[in-house]
PDB file of C-alpha atoms in Angstrom:
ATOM      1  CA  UNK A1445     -28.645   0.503 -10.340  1.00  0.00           C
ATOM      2  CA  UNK A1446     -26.947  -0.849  -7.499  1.00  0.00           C
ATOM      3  CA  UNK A1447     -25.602   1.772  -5.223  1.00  0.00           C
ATOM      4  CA  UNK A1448     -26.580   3.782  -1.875  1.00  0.00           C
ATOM      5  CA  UNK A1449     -26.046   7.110  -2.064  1.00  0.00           C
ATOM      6  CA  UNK A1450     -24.724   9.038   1.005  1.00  0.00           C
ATOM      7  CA  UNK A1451     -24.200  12.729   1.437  1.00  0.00           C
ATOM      8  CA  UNK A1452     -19.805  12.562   2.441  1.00  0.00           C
ATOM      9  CA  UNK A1453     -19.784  14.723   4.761  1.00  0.00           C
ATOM     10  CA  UNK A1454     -22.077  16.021   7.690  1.00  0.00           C
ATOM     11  CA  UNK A1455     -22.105  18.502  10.411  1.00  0.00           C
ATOM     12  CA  UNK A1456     -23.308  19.905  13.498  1.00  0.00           C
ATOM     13  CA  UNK A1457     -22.489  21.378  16.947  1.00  0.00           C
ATOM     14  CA  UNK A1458     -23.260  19.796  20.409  1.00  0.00           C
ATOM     15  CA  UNK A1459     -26.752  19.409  21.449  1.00  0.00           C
ATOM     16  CA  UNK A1460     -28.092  19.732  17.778  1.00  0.00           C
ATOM     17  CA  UNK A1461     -29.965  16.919  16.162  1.00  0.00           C
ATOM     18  CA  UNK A1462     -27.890  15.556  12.606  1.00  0.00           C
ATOM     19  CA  UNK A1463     -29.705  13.272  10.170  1.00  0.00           C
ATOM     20  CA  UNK A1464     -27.694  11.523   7.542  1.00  0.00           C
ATOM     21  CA  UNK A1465     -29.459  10.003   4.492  1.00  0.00           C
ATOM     22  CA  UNK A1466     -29.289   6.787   2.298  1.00  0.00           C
ATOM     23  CA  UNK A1467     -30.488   6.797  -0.945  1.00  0.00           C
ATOM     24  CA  UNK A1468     -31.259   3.559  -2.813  1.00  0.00           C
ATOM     25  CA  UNK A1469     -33.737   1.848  -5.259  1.00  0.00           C
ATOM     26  CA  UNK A1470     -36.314  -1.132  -5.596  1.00  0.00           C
ATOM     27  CA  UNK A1471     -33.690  -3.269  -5.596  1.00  0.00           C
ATOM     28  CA  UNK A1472     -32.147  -3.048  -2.608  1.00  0.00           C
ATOM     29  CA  UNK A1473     -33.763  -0.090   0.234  1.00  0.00           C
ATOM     30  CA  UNK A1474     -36.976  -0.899  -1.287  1.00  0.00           C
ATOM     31  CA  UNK A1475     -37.161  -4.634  -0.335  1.00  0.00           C
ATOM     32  CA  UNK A1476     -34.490  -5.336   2.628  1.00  0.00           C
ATOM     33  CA  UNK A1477     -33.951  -4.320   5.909  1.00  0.00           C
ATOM     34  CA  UNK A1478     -30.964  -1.066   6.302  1.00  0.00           C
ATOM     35  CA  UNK A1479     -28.741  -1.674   9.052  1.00  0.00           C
ATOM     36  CA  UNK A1480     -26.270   1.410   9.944  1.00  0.00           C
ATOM     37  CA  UNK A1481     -22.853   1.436  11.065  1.00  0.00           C
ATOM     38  CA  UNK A1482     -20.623   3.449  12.987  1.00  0.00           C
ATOM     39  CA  UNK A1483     -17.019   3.718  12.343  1.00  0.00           C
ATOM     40  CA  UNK A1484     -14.700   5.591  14.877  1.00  0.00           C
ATOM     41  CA  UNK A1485     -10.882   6.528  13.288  1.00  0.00           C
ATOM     42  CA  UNK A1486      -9.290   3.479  13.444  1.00  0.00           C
ATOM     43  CA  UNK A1487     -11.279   0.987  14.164  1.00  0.00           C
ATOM     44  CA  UNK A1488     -14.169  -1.538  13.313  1.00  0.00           C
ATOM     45  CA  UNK A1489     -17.684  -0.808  12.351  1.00  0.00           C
ATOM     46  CA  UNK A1490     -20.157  -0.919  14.805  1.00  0.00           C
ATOM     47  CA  UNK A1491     -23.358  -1.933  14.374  1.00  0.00           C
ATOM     48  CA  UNK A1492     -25.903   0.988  15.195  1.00  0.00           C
ATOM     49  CA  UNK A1493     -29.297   0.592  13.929  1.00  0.00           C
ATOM     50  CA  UNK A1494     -30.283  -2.558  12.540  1.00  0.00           C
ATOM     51  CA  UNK A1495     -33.685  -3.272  10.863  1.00  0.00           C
ATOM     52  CA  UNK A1496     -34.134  -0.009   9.808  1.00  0.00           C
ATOM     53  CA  UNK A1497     -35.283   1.446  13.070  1.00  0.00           C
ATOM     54  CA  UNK A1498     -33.685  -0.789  15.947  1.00  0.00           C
ATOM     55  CA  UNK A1499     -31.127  -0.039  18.198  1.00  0.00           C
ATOM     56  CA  UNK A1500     -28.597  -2.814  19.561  1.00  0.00           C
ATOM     57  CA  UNK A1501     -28.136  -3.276  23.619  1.00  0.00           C
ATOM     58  CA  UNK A1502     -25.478  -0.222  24.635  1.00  0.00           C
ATOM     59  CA  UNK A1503     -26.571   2.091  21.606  1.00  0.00           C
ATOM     60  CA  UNK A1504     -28.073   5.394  23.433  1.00  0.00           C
ATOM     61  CA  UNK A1505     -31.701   6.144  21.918  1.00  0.00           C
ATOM     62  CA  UNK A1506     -30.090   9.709  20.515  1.00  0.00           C
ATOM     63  CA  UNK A1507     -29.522   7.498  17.882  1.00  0.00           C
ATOM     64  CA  UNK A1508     -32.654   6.527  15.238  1.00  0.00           C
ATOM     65  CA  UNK A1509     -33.616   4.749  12.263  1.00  0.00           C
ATOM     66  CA  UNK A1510     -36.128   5.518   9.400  1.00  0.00           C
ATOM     67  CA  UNK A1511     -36.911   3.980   6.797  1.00  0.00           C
ATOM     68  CA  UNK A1512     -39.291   5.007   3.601  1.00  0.00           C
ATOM     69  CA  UNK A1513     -39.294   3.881   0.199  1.00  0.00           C
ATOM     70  CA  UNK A1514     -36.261   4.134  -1.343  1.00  0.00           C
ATOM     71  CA  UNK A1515     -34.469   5.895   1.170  1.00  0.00           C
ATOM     72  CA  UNK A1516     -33.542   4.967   4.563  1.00  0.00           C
ATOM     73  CA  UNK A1517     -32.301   8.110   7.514  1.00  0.00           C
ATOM     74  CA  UNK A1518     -30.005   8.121  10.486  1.00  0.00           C
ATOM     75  CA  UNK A1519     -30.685  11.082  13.238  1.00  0.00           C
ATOM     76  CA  UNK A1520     -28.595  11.976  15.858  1.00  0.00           C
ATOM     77  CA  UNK A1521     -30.131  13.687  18.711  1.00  0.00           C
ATOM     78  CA  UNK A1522     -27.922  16.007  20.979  1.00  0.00           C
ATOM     79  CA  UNK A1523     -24.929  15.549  19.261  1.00  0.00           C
ATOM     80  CA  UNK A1524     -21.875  14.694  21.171  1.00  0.00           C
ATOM     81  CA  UNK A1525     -18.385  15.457  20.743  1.00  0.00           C
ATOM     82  CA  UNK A1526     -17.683  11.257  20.866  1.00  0.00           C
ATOM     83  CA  UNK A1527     -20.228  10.890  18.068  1.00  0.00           C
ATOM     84  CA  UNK A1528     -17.898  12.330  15.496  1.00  0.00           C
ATOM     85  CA  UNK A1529     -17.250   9.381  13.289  1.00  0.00           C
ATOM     86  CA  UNK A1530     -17.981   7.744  10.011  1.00  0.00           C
ATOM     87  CA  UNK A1531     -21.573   6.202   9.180  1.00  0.00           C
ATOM     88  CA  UNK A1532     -22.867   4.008   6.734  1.00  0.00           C
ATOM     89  CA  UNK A1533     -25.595   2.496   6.013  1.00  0.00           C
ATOM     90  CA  UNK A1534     -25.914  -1.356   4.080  1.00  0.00           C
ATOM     91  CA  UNK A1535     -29.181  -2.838   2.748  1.00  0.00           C
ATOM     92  CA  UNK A1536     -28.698  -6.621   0.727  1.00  0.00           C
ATOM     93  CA  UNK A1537     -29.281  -6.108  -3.004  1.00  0.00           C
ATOM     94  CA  UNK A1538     -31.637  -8.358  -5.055  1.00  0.00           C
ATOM     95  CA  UNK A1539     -30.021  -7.815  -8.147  1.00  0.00           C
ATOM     96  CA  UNK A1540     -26.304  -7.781  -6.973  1.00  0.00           C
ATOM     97  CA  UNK A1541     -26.813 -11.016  -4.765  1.00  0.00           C
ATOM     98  CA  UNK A1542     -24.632  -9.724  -2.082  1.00  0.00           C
ATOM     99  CA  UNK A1543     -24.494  -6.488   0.263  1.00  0.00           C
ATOM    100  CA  UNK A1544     -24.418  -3.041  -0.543  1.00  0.00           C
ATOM    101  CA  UNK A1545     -22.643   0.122   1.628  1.00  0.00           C
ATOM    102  CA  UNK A1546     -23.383   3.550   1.059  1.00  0.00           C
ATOM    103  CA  UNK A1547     -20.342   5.546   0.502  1.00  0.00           C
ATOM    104  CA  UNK A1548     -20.561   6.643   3.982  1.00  0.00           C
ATOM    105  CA  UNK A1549     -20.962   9.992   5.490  1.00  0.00           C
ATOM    106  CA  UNK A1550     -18.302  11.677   7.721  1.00  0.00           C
ATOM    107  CA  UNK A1551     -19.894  13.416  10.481  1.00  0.00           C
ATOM    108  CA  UNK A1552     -17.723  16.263  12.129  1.00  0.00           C
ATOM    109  CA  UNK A1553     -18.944  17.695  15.096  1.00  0.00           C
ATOM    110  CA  UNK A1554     -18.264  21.906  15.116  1.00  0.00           C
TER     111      UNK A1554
ATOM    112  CA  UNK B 615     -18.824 -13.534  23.789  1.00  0.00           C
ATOM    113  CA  UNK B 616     -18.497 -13.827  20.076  1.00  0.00           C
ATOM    114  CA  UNK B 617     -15.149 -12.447  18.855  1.00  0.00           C
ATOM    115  CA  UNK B 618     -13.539 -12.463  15.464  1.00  0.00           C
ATOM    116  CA  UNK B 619      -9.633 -12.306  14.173  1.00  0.00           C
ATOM    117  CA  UNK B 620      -7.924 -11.967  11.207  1.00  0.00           C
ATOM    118  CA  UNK B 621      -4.592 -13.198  10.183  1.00  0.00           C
ATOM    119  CA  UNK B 622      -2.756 -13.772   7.829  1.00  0.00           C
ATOM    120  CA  UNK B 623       0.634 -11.730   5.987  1.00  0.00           C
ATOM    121  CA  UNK B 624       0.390  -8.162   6.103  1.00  0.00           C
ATOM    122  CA  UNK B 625       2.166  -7.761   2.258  1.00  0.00           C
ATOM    123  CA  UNK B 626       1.400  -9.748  -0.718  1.00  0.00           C
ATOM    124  CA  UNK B 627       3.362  -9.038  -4.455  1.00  0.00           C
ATOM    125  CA  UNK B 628       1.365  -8.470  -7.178  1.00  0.00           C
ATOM    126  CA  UNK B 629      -0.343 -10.765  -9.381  1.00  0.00           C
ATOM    127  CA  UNK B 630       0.130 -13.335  -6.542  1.00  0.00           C
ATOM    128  CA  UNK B 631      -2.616 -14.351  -3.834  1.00  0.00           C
ATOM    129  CA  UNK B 632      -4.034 -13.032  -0.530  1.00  0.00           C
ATOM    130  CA  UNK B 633      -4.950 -15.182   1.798  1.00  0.00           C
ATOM    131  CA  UNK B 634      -6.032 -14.262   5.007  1.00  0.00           C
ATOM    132  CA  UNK B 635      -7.646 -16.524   8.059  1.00  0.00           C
ATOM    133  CA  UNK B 636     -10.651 -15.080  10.236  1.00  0.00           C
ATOM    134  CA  UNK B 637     -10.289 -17.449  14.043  1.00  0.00           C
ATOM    135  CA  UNK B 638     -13.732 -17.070  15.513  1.00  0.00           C
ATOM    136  CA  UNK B 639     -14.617 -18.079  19.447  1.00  0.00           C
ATOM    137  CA  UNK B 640     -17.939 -18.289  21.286  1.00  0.00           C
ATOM    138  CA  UNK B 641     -18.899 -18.942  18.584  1.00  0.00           C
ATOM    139  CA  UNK B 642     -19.656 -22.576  16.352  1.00  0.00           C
ATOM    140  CA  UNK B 643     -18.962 -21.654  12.335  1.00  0.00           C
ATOM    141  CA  UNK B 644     -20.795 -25.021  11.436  1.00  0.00           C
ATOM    142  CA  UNK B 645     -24.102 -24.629  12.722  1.00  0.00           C
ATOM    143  CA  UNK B 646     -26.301 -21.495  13.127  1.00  0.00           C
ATOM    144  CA  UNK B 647     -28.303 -19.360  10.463  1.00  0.00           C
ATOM    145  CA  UNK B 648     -25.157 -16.783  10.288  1.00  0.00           C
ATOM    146  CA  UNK B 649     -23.315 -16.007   7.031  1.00  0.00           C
ATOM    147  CA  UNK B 650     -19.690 -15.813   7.954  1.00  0.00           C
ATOM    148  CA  UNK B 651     -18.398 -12.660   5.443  1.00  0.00           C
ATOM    149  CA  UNK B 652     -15.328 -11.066   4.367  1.00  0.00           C
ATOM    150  CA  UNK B 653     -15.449  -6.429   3.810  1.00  0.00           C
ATOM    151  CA  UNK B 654     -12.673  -4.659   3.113  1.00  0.00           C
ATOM    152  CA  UNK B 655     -12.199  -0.754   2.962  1.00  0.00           C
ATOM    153  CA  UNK B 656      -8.900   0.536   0.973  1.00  0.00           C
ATOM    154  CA  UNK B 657      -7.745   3.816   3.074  1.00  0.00           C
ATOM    155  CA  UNK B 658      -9.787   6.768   3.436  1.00  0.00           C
ATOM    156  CA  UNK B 659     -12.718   4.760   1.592  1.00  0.00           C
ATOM    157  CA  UNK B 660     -16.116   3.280   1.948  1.00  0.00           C
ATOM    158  CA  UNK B 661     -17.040  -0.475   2.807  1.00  0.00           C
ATOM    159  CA  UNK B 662     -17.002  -3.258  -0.170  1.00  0.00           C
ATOM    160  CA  UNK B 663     -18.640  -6.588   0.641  1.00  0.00           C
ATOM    161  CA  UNK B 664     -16.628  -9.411  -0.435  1.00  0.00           C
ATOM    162  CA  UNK B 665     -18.622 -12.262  -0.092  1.00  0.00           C
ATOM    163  CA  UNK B 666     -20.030 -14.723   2.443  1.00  0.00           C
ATOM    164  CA  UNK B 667     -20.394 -18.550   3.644  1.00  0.00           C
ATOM    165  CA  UNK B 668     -22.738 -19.743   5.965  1.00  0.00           C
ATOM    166  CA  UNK B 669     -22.270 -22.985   8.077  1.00  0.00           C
ATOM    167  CA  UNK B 670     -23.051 -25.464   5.504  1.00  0.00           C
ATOM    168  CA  UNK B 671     -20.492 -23.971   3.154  1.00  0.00           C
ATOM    169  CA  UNK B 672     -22.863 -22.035   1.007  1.00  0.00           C
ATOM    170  CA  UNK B 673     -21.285 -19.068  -1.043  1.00  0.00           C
ATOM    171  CA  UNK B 674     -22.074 -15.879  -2.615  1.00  0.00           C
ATOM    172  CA  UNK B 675     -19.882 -13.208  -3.857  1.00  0.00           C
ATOM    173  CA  UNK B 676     -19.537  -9.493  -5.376  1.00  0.00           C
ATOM    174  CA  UNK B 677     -19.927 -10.083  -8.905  1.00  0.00           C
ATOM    175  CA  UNK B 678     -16.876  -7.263  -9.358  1.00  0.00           C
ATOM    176  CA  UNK B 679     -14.671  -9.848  -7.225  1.00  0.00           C
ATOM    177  CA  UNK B 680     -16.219 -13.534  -8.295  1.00  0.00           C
ATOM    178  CA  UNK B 681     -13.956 -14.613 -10.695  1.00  0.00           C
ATOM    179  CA  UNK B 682     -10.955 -13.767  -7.844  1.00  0.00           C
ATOM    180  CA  UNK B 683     -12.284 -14.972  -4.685  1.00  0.00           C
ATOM    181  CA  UNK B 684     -12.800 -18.222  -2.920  1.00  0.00           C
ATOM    182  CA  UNK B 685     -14.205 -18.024   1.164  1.00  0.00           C
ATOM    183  CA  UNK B 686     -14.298 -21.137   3.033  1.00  0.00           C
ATOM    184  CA  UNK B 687     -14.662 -22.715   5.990  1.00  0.00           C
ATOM    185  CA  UNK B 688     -12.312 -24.568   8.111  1.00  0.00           C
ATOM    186  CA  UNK B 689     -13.964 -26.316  10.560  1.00  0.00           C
ATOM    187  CA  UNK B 690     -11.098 -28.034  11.942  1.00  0.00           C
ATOM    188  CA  UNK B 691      -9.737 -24.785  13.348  1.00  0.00           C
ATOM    189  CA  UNK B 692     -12.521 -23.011  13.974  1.00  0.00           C
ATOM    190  CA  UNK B 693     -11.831 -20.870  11.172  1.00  0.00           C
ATOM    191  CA  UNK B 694     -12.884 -19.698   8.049  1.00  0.00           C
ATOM    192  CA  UNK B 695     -10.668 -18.231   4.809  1.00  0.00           C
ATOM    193  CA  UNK B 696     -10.508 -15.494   2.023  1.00  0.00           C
ATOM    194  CA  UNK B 697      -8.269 -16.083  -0.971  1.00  0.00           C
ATOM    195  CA  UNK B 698      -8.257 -13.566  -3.737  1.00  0.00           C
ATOM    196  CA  UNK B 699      -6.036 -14.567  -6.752  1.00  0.00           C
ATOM    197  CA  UNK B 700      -4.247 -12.213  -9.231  1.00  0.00           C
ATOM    198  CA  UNK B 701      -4.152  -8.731  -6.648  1.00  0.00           C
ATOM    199  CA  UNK B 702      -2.966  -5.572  -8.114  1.00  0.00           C
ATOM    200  CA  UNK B 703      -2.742  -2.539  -5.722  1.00  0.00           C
ATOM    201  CA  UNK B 704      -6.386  -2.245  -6.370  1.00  0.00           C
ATOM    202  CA  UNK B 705      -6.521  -4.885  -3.314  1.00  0.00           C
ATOM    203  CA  UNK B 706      -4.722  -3.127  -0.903  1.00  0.00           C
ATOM    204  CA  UNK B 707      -6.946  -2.019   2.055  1.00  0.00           C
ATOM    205  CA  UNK B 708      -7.985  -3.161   5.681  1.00  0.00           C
ATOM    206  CA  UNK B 709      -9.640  -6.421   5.660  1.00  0.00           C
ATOM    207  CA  UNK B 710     -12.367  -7.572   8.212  1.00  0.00           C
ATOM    208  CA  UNK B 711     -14.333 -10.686   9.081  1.00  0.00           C
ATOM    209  CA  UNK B 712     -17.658  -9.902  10.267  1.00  0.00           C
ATOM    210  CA  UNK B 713     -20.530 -12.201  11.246  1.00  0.00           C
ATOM    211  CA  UNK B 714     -23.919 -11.891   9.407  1.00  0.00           C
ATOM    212  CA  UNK B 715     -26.715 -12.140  12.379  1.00  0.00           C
ATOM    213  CA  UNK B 716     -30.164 -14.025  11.762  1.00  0.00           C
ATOM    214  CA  UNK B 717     -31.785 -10.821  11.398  1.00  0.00           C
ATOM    215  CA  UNK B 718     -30.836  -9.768   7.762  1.00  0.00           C
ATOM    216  CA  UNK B 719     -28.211 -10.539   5.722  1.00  0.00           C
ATOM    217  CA  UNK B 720     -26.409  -7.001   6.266  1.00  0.00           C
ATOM    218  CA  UNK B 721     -26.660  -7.406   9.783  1.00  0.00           C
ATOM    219  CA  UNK B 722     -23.105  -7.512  10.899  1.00  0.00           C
ATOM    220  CA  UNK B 723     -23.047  -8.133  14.769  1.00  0.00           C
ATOM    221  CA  UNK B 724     -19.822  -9.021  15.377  1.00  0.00           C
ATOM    222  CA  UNK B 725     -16.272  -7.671  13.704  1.00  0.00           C
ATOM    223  CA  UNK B 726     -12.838  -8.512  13.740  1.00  0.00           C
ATOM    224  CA  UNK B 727     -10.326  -5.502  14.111  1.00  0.00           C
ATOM    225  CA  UNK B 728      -8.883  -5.989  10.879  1.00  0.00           C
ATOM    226  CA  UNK B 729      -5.728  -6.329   9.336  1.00  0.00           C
ATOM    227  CA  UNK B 730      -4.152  -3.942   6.672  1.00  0.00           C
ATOM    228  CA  UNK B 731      -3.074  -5.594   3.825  1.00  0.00           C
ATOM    229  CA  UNK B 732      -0.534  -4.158   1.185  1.00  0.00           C
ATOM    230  CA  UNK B 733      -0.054  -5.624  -2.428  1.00  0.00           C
ATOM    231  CA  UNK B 734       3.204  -4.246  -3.313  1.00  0.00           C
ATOM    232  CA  UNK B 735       6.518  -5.060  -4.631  1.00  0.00           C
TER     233      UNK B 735
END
């Protein structure tokens, strides 16, 4: 089946680490590279981790990637109050042809 | 610096089409191994991929969407172009134009900011 799974909501309080898992299957976490994305209220995505464990130019290294199987993880390290956002993650599904997002998870920060 | 705009009319009736224009600088939409896509997100939802060309005017596209939706490239204008025929106010969300990098095909480096789009009578 093509989905990613996300858990919609997420929390923690500042300084503590957050991880925020994708679930998927052969088809798509499996056999592509995840990519995450960070959404802030109101605007764009941002790209955050890309092949599976990379971080862009600018993104602090509190944020990491992991991938394993069918399932791919975002952690947060130290959370801060500015990381309180939406995240998603997107693999490219074999059997859809096209991209799949997770539902995303909304991560509140306590 | 790559940087991505939509436009096109913020309210579309029913059963008629959406078309919306994504104006890309720094940026050359006929050359490169990028896929030039289309995502929208209806409020409070997730992402949906809509589909994708890349510079030689390749498509691909959801499945759930195919029959509705033609992308295209405009080279003229530097632009390329969603159309999605026969919207119901199933369609009505935030649509952005995002470039796919050369690293994988959901590897969105660039966005535009989006543009809220309303099918309604």
């Amino acid at each position: 089946q093509s989905v990613l799974t996300q858990p919609p909501s997420a929390s923690g309080t500042p300084g503590q680490r957050v991880t925020i898992s994708c679930s998927g299957s052969s088809s798509n976490i499996i056999s592509n590279i995840v990519n995450w994305y960070q959404q802030l209220p109101g605007s764009a995505p941002k790209l955050l981790i890309y092949r599976n464990d990379r971080r862009p130019s600018g993104v602090p290294d509190r944020f990491s990637g992991f991938k394993s199987g069918t399932s791919a993880s975002l952690a947060i390290a130290g959370l801060h109050s500015e990381d309180e956002a939406d995240y998603f993650c997107a693999a490219w599904d074999d059997s859809l042809n096209g991209v799949l997002f997770g539902g995303g998870t909304k991560l509140t920060v306590l | 610096q790559v940087q991505l705009q939509e436009s096109g009319p913020g309210l579309v009736e029913p059963s008629q089409t959406l078309s919306l224009s994504c104006i890309v600088s720094g940026a050359s939409i006929t050359s490169g191994p990028y896929y030039w896509t289309w995502i929208r997100q209806p409020a409070g939802k997730g992402l949906e991929w809509i589909g994708r060309i890349d510079a030689s005017g390749n498509t691909n596209y959801n499945p759930s969407l195919k029959s509705r939706v033609t992308i295209s490239l405009d080279t003229s204008k530097i632009q390329f172009s969603l159309n999605l025929t026969s919207v119901t106010a199933a369609d009505t969300a935030v649509y952005f134009c995002a470039r796919a990098g050369i690293v994988g095909s959901s590897h969105f480096d660039y966005w535009g900011q989006g543009t809220l789009v309303t099918v309604s009578s």
